[in-house]
Short mmCIF file of C-alpha atoms and ligand atoms in Angstrom, two decimals:
data_model
loop_
_atom_site.label_atom_id
_atom_site.label_comp_id
_atom_site.label_asym_id
_atom_site.label_seq_id
_atom_site.Cartn_x
_atom_site.Cartn_y
_atom_site.Cartn_z
CA UNK A 1 7.43 -59.17 -50.75
CA UNK A 2 4.28 -60.34 -48.97
CA UNK A 3 0.71 -59.70 -50.25
CA UNK A 4 0.66 -56.35 -48.41
CA UNK A 5 3.86 -55.00 -49.96
CA UNK A 6 6.09 -55.68 -46.97
CA UNK A 7 9.61 -56.97 -47.53
CA UNK A 8 10.10 -60.06 -45.38
CA UNK A 9 13.79 -60.51 -44.68
CA UNK A 10 13.95 -61.30 -40.96
CA UNK A 11 13.75 -64.82 -39.49
CA UNK A 12 13.44 -65.47 -35.77
CA UNK A 13 14.66 -68.92 -34.92
CA UNK A 14 13.38 -70.44 -31.70
CA UNK A 15 15.85 -73.08 -30.62
CA UNK A 16 13.90 -74.40 -27.62
CA UNK A 17 10.56 -73.97 -25.86
CA UNK A 18 12.16 -74.64 -22.49
CA UNK A 19 13.44 -72.04 -20.09
CA UNK A 20 15.30 -71.56 -16.83
CA UNK A 21 12.75 -68.95 -15.72
CA UNK A 22 8.95 -68.99 -15.61
CA UNK A 23 7.67 -65.54 -16.52
CA UNK A 24 3.98 -65.16 -15.76
CA UNK A 25 3.25 -63.60 -19.17
CA UNK A 26 5.07 -66.23 -21.21
CA UNK A 27 5.00 -69.66 -19.65
CA UNK A 28 1.83 -71.20 -18.21
CA UNK A 29 1.97 -72.54 -14.70
CA UNK A 30 2.73 -76.28 -14.74
CA UNK A 31 4.03 -75.88 -18.27
CA UNK A 32 4.74 -79.20 -19.93
CA UNK A 33 7.30 -78.71 -22.72
CA UNK A 34 5.63 -78.44 -26.08
CA UNK A 35 8.39 -80.29 -27.80
CA UNK A 36 8.77 -83.97 -27.06
CA UNK A 37 12.13 -85.67 -26.83
CA UNK A 38 13.61 -85.75 -30.34
CA UNK A 39 11.25 -83.07 -31.67
CA UNK A 40 13.63 -80.17 -31.25
CA UNK A 41 15.26 -79.20 -34.49
CA UNK A 42 18.92 -80.15 -34.51
CA UNK A 43 21.64 -77.57 -35.12
CA UNK A 44 22.02 -78.93 -38.67
CA UNK A 45 18.30 -78.51 -39.33
CA UNK A 46 18.21 -74.96 -37.97
CA UNK A 47 21.23 -73.99 -40.06
CA UNK A 48 19.71 -75.62 -43.16
CA UNK A 49 16.57 -73.52 -42.79
CA UNK A 50 18.61 -70.37 -42.19
CA UNK A 51 20.74 -71.14 -45.27
CA UNK A 52 17.64 -71.59 -47.43
CA UNK A 53 16.25 -68.33 -46.06
CA UNK A 54 19.43 -66.44 -47.00
CA UNK A 55 19.11 -67.79 -50.55
CA UNK A 56 15.60 -66.29 -50.64
CA UNK A 57 16.82 -62.89 -49.47
CA UNK A 58 16.56 -63.08 -45.66
CA UNK A 59 19.27 -60.94 -44.08
CA UNK A 60 18.41 -60.64 -40.37
CA UNK A 61 18.35 -63.50 -37.93
CA UNK A 62 17.64 -63.76 -34.21
CA UNK A 63 17.99 -66.75 -31.91
CA UNK A 64 15.29 -66.96 -29.30
CA UNK A 65 13.12 -69.37 -27.36
CA UNK A 66 12.21 -70.27 -24.59
CA UNK A 67 15.64 -69.44 -23.34
CA UNK A 68 18.08 -70.01 -26.22
CA UNK A 69 21.19 -70.06 -24.04
CA UNK A 70 20.17 -73.29 -22.30
CA UNK A 71 20.92 -75.19 -25.52
CA UNK A 72 24.41 -76.66 -25.20
CA UNK A 73 25.10 -76.07 -28.91
CA UNK A 74 23.90 -72.44 -29.02
CA UNK A 75 27.36 -70.97 -29.75
CA UNK A 76 27.86 -73.45 -32.59
CA UNK A 77 24.43 -72.58 -34.05
CA UNK A 78 25.24 -68.86 -33.84
CA UNK A 79 28.64 -69.30 -35.51
CA UNK A 80 27.23 -71.39 -38.35
CA UNK A 81 24.45 -68.91 -39.05
CA UNK A 82 26.81 -65.95 -38.97
CA UNK A 83 29.07 -67.76 -41.46
CA UNK A 84 26.25 -68.04 -44.03
CA UNK A 85 26.65 -65.75 -47.03
CA UNK A 86 24.15 -62.90 -46.93
CA UNK A 87 23.60 -62.69 -43.17
CA UNK A 88 23.78 -59.03 -42.17
CA UNK A 89 22.71 -59.08 -38.54
CA UNK A 90 22.51 -61.81 -35.96
CA UNK A 91 20.90 -61.20 -32.58
CA UNK A 92 20.02 -63.21 -29.50
CA UNK A 93 17.10 -62.65 -27.11
CA UNK A 94 17.82 -63.87 -23.61
CA UNK A 95 16.95 -63.52 -19.95
CA UNK A 96 20.71 -63.00 -19.38
CA UNK A 97 21.11 -65.66 -16.70
CA UNK A 98 23.76 -67.53 -18.68
CA UNK A 99 25.53 -64.54 -20.17
CA UNK A 100 28.39 -64.53 -17.63
CA UNK A 101 29.58 -67.77 -19.28
CA UNK A 102 28.31 -67.26 -22.82
CA UNK A 103 28.53 -63.54 -23.68
CA UNK A 104 32.13 -63.69 -24.88
CA UNK A 105 31.77 -66.93 -26.94
CA UNK A 106 28.58 -65.58 -28.54
CA UNK A 107 30.33 -62.34 -29.46
CA UNK A 108 33.23 -64.32 -30.96
CA UNK A 109 30.71 -66.44 -32.88
CA UNK A 110 29.36 -63.34 -34.65
CA UNK A 111 26.36 -62.25 -32.55
CA UNK A 112 25.93 -58.48 -33.00
CA UNK A 113 23.04 -57.59 -30.76
CA UNK A 114 21.60 -58.90 -27.54
CA UNK A 115 18.07 -58.23 -26.27
CA UNK A 116 17.70 -58.81 -22.55
CA UNK A 117 14.42 -59.13 -20.65
CA UNK A 118 14.35 -56.84 -17.63
CA UNK A 119 10.88 -56.02 -16.30
CA UNK A 120 11.78 -54.57 -12.92
CA UNK A 121 14.68 -53.47 -10.76
CA UNK A 122 12.99 -54.73 -7.61
CA UNK A 123 14.40 -58.16 -6.62
CA UNK A 124 11.13 -59.26 -4.97
CA UNK A 125 9.01 -58.30 -7.95
CA UNK A 126 11.54 -59.94 -10.25
CA UNK A 127 11.28 -63.16 -8.27
CA UNK A 128 7.48 -63.06 -8.33
CA UNK A 129 7.33 -62.37 -12.04
CA UNK A 130 9.99 -64.75 -13.33
CA UNK A 131 10.90 -67.12 -10.53
CA UNK A 132 14.50 -65.97 -10.96
CA UNK A 133 17.09 -63.76 -9.23
CA UNK A 134 17.55 -60.16 -10.30
CA UNK A 135 21.21 -60.19 -9.20
CA UNK A 136 21.95 -62.95 -11.73
CA UNK A 137 20.39 -60.91 -14.54
CA UNK A 138 22.39 -57.83 -13.59
CA UNK A 139 25.56 -59.95 -13.68
CA UNK A 140 24.52 -61.12 -17.16
CA UNK A 141 24.03 -57.53 -18.31
CA UNK A 142 27.52 -56.65 -17.03
CA UNK A 143 28.93 -59.64 -18.94
CA UNK A 144 27.24 -58.48 -22.15
CA UNK A 145 28.76 -55.02 -21.71
CA UNK A 146 32.21 -56.50 -21.10
CA UNK A 147 31.92 -58.64 -24.25
CA UNK A 148 31.37 -55.48 -26.34
CA UNK A 149 28.25 -56.24 -28.39
CA UNK A 150 27.31 -53.63 -30.98
CA UNK A 151 23.93 -53.15 -29.34
CA UNK A 152 22.34 -54.30 -26.08
CA UNK A 153 18.64 -53.56 -25.63
CA UNK A 154 16.49 -54.11 -22.59
CA UNK A 155 12.93 -55.41 -22.98
CA UNK A 156 10.26 -54.69 -20.40
CA UNK A 157 6.72 -56.08 -20.61
CA UNK A 158 4.37 -53.47 -19.11
CA UNK A 159 2.18 -54.82 -16.31
CA UNK A 160 -0.27 -52.67 -14.38
CA UNK A 161 0.05 -53.11 -10.66
CA UNK A 162 3.31 -55.03 -11.02
CA UNK A 163 5.91 -52.87 -12.74
CA UNK A 164 4.07 -49.78 -14.01
CA UNK A 165 5.69 -47.70 -11.25
CA UNK A 166 9.11 -48.77 -12.54
CA UNK A 167 9.14 -47.29 -16.03
CA UNK A 168 11.22 -44.26 -15.04
CA UNK A 169 13.72 -46.33 -13.02
CA UNK A 170 14.13 -48.76 -15.94
CA UNK A 171 14.53 -45.94 -18.46
CA UNK A 172 17.21 -44.35 -16.27
CA UNK A 173 18.94 -47.69 -15.73
CA UNK A 174 19.18 -48.02 -19.53
CA UNK A 175 20.23 -44.39 -19.99
CA UNK A 176 23.11 -44.80 -17.54
CA UNK A 177 24.42 -47.74 -19.60
CA UNK A 178 23.58 -46.38 -23.07
CA UNK A 179 21.13 -49.27 -23.57
CA UNK A 180 17.82 -48.61 -25.32
CA UNK A 181 14.89 -49.74 -23.15
CA UNK A 182 11.81 -51.05 -24.97
CA UNK A 183 8.46 -51.11 -23.25
CA UNK A 184 6.22 -53.85 -24.65
CA UNK A 185 2.47 -54.24 -24.32
CA UNK A 186 1.30 -57.48 -22.79
CA UNK A 187 0.12 -59.85 -25.52
CA UNK A 188 -2.43 -62.55 -24.68
CA UNK A 189 0.04 -65.41 -25.01
CA UNK A 190 0.13 -67.06 -21.59
CA UNK A 191 -3.13 -68.91 -21.14
CA UNK A 192 -3.46 -69.97 -17.52
CA UNK A 193 -4.92 -66.83 -16.01
CA UNK A 194 -1.96 -65.72 -13.87
CA UNK A 195 -2.30 -62.39 -15.67
CA UNK A 196 -5.40 -60.96 -17.29
CA UNK A 197 -6.62 -57.79 -18.97
CA UNK A 198 -6.55 -55.93 -15.64
CA UNK A 199 -2.76 -56.14 -15.84
CA UNK A 200 -2.67 -54.55 -19.28
CA UNK A 201 -0.79 -51.24 -19.26
CA UNK A 202 -0.59 -49.51 -22.63
CA UNK A 203 2.45 -47.86 -24.16
CA UNK A 204 0.48 -44.58 -24.19
CA UNK A 205 0.14 -44.80 -20.39
CA UNK A 206 3.84 -45.61 -20.05
CA UNK A 207 4.73 -42.57 -22.15
CA UNK A 208 2.51 -40.36 -20.01
CA UNK A 209 4.13 -41.75 -16.87
CA UNK A 210 7.62 -41.05 -18.24
CA UNK A 211 6.72 -37.61 -19.53
CA UNK A 212 5.91 -36.49 -15.98
CA UNK A 213 9.62 -36.69 -15.24
CA UNK A 214 11.43 -36.15 -18.52
CA UNK A 215 10.45 -34.83 -21.96
CA UNK A 216 10.25 -37.36 -24.80
CA UNK A 217 11.56 -36.22 -28.19
CA UNK A 218 11.04 -38.46 -31.25
CA UNK A 219 14.42 -40.10 -31.88
CA UNK A 220 16.26 -39.28 -35.08
CA UNK A 221 18.37 -42.47 -34.95
CA UNK A 222 17.30 -46.01 -34.22
CA UNK A 223 19.36 -48.81 -32.70
CA UNK A 224 20.66 -51.82 -34.64
CA UNK A 225 17.88 -54.33 -35.43
CA UNK A 226 15.29 -51.74 -34.45
CA UNK A 227 12.13 -53.78 -35.14
CA UNK A 228 8.64 -52.44 -34.54
CA UNK A 229 9.35 -50.04 -31.64
CA UNK A 230 8.76 -46.29 -31.84
CA UNK A 231 11.79 -44.59 -30.33
CA UNK A 232 12.09 -41.42 -28.26
CA UNK A 233 15.04 -39.68 -26.64
CA UNK A 234 14.60 -38.60 -23.05
CA UNK A 235 15.71 -34.97 -22.91
CA UNK A 236 17.20 -34.90 -19.42
CA UNK A 237 18.78 -38.35 -19.05
CA UNK A 238 19.60 -38.79 -22.77
CA UNK A 239 18.20 -42.35 -22.68
CA UNK A 240 16.66 -43.98 -25.74
CA UNK A 241 13.28 -45.57 -25.05
CA UNK A 242 11.18 -47.60 -27.47
CA UNK A 243 7.49 -48.42 -27.28
CA UNK A 244 6.10 -51.62 -28.76
CA UNK A 245 2.36 -51.08 -28.89
CA UNK A 246 1.59 -54.55 -30.14
CA UNK A 247 -2.02 -54.40 -28.98
CA UNK A 248 -3.09 -50.73 -29.09
CA UNK A 249 -1.16 -49.29 -32.05
CA UNK A 250 -3.37 -49.73 -35.10
CA UNK A 251 -0.47 -49.53 -37.55
CA UNK A 252 1.71 -51.93 -35.57
CA UNK A 253 1.78 -54.60 -38.31
CA UNK A 254 2.36 -52.20 -41.20
CA UNK A 255 6.14 -52.55 -41.00
CA UNK A 256 6.29 -56.25 -40.07
CA UNK A 257 9.27 -57.87 -41.78
CA UNK A 258 9.49 -61.28 -40.12
CA UNK A 259 8.72 -64.96 -40.07
CA UNK A 260 9.18 -67.20 -37.05
CA UNK A 261 10.46 -70.74 -36.86
CA UNK A 262 9.36 -72.72 -33.80
CA UNK A 263 11.68 -75.14 -32.03
CA UNK A 264 9.61 -78.05 -33.33
CA UNK A 265 10.00 -77.01 -36.94
CA UNK A 266 6.91 -74.95 -37.80
CA UNK A 267 7.12 -71.75 -39.83
CA UNK A 268 4.77 -69.18 -38.36
CA UNK A 269 3.80 -66.19 -40.48
CA UNK A 270 2.41 -64.11 -37.57
CA UNK A 271 2.84 -64.11 -33.79
CA UNK A 272 -0.81 -63.22 -33.28
CA UNK A 273 -2.52 -65.64 -35.67
CA UNK A 274 -2.59 -69.37 -35.96
CA UNK A 275 -1.56 -71.09 -39.14
CA UNK A 276 1.83 -72.73 -39.29
CA UNK A 277 3.66 -74.65 -41.99
CA UNK A 278 5.33 -77.84 -40.83
CA UNK A 279 8.90 -78.27 -42.06
CA UNK A 280 9.81 -81.42 -40.13
CA UNK A 281 9.00 -83.96 -42.84
CA UNK A 282 10.88 -81.95 -45.44
CA UNK A 283 13.87 -81.57 -43.14
CA UNK A 284 14.01 -85.22 -42.27
CA UNK A 285 13.77 -86.54 -45.82
CA UNK A 286 16.77 -85.60 -47.99
CA UNK A 287 14.83 -86.05 -51.20
CA UNK A 288 12.35 -83.35 -50.12
CA UNK A 289 14.61 -80.79 -48.46
CA UNK A 290 15.91 -79.00 -51.55
CA UNK A 291 12.54 -78.39 -53.15
CA UNK A 292 10.13 -78.26 -50.21
CA UNK A 293 12.00 -75.83 -47.92
CA UNK A 294 12.10 -72.86 -50.33
CA UNK A 295 8.49 -73.50 -51.32
CA UNK A 296 7.44 -73.56 -47.66
CA UNK A 297 9.18 -70.26 -46.94
CA UNK A 298 7.52 -68.68 -49.99
CA UNK A 299 4.19 -70.07 -48.78
CA UNK A 300 4.67 -68.64 -45.27
CA UNK A 301 5.39 -65.22 -46.77
CA UNK A 302 2.29 -65.50 -48.97
CA UNK A 303 0.27 -66.48 -45.87
CA UNK A 304 1.26 -63.42 -43.85
CA UNK A 305 -1.93 -61.70 -42.70
CA UNK A 306 -2.29 -57.95 -42.84
CA UNK A 307 -2.69 -57.76 -39.06
CA UNK A 308 -2.50 -59.88 -35.94
CA UNK A 309 -5.72 -61.03 -34.30
CA UNK A 310 -5.05 -60.16 -30.65
CA UNK A 311 -8.14 -57.95 -30.56
CA UNK A 312 -10.42 -60.64 -32.03
CA UNK A 313 -10.94 -62.97 -29.07
CA UNK A 314 -7.62 -64.59 -29.85
CA UNK A 315 -7.41 -68.10 -28.39
CA UNK A 316 -3.95 -69.18 -27.32
CA UNK A 317 -2.93 -72.38 -29.06
CA UNK A 318 0.75 -72.12 -28.18
CA UNK A 319 2.07 -70.03 -25.31
CA UNK A 320 4.81 -67.51 -26.07
CA UNK A 321 7.56 -69.80 -24.84
CA UNK A 322 6.55 -72.37 -27.48
CA UNK A 323 6.40 -69.82 -30.29
CA UNK A 324 9.57 -67.82 -29.74
CA UNK A 325 9.33 -64.17 -28.81
N1 LIG B 1 14.01 -66.02 -22.89
C1 LIG B 1 14.33 -64.89 -23.69
C2 LIG B 1 13.87 -63.61 -23.02
O1 LIG B 1 13.20 -63.65 -22.02
O2 LIG B 1 14.21 -62.56 -23.55
C3 LIG B 1 13.81 -64.98 -25.10
C4 LIG B 1 12.41 -65.46 -25.32
S1 LIG B 1 11.14 -64.38 -24.73
C5 LIG B 1 9.71 -65.27 -25.23
C6 LIG B 1 11.28 -63.02 -25.86
C7 LIG B 1 10.56 -61.75 -25.47
O3 LIG B 1 9.18 -62.00 -25.45
C8 LIG B 1 10.93 -61.21 -24.10
O4 LIG B 1 11.32 -59.87 -24.23
C9 LIG B 1 9.65 -61.32 -23.32
O5 LIG B 1 9.52 -60.29 -22.40
C10 LIG B 1 8.62 -61.22 -24.42
N2 LIG B 1 7.33 -61.79 -24.06
C11 LIG B 1 7.06 -63.02 -23.58
N3 LIG B 1 5.74 -63.19 -23.36
C12 LIG B 1 5.14 -62.02 -23.70
C13 LIG B 1 3.78 -61.56 -23.69
N4 LIG B 1 2.79 -62.33 -23.30
N5 LIG B 1 3.56 -60.29 -24.12
C14 LIG B 1 4.56 -59.50 -24.52
N6 LIG B 1 5.85 -59.88 -24.58
C15 LIG B 1 6.15 -61.12 -24.15
FE1 LIG B 2 11.69 -67.72 -20.22
FE2 LIG B 2 12.02 -65.52 -21.69
FE3 LIG B 2 9.60 -66.68 -21.43
FE4 LIG B 2 10.66 -65.49 -19.34
S1 LIG B 2 10.10 -64.47 -21.29
S2 LIG B 2 9.69 -67.54 -19.34
S3 LIG B 2 12.81 -65.86 -19.62
S4 LIG B 2 11.34 -67.54 -22.43
#
């Protein structure tokens, strides 16, 4: 339990700050990797932290990044985490580019749910926004379906003037594949000015846009690993859509249940506040690991703020790709 009565049982593990795409909202232009050679946590170190977390009551884990699937040992990491006693759900967040090769091994390793970034169905816009190819992502989505994950969700960051006209098309794309689509407000976590507040498009505006075409009924069921989204069922298409109002929803943090681990070994109590606890020394000194790791996790829980600080002239210290979304 944190100081605000929230049960913290979800750990997001960023396994790299590097990526094979360059999304404008996540990775600064000319991004130089945050982690230096040798700074990335090893698979053993990541699993050791996850194991300690399970002993302290953590039950949900997600592998993220950067792009987690570019790590050659990602399937091994997933399998070892899934094998830990007490793990109830294991998810992966990905841009899907490497799913044609990795979906099946990840499923076999124990991964239950996959979250895939898909901000647009327009190949040109996709290229502009991410530097990547939409066709490759669609192939990755097909591979995830073929592998038979329990739940596949699509994540779309809302961007005025870039993809705000696409919310209906994305919702219908998800509905046709029985995949929940989550619309996420742009958080100020990419510091180089490629996007600014003029691109901000709120979840309320997205709901209004959708409601012009299809009625939204509050959903009675939520998908696996549902997180902070508010879910609605589209009456005509039957699709499930979620809205993550990270910036405008005043009660957004009330149900927060997570800590984050960065790829360079920092425990981060809140995405939208600075203040990290460094685990590297403890991990790299056997004499310290057993006592310091649990204490550090307890400390991170005790340090969780009531709310993020995105509205308080938040200064970006780490871009999203170096935190782990
Ligand atoms: N590479 C994977 C991917 O794209 O899904 C995992 C890492 S990515 C940082 C995780 C999630 O964070 C994605 O859904 C992405 O859209 C979201 N994200 C990144 N930067 C964001 C920002 N500035 N505001 C809101 N969401 C953001
Ligand atoms: Fe890479 Fe994901 Fe960030 Fe895009 S959102 S740059 S795919 S880590």
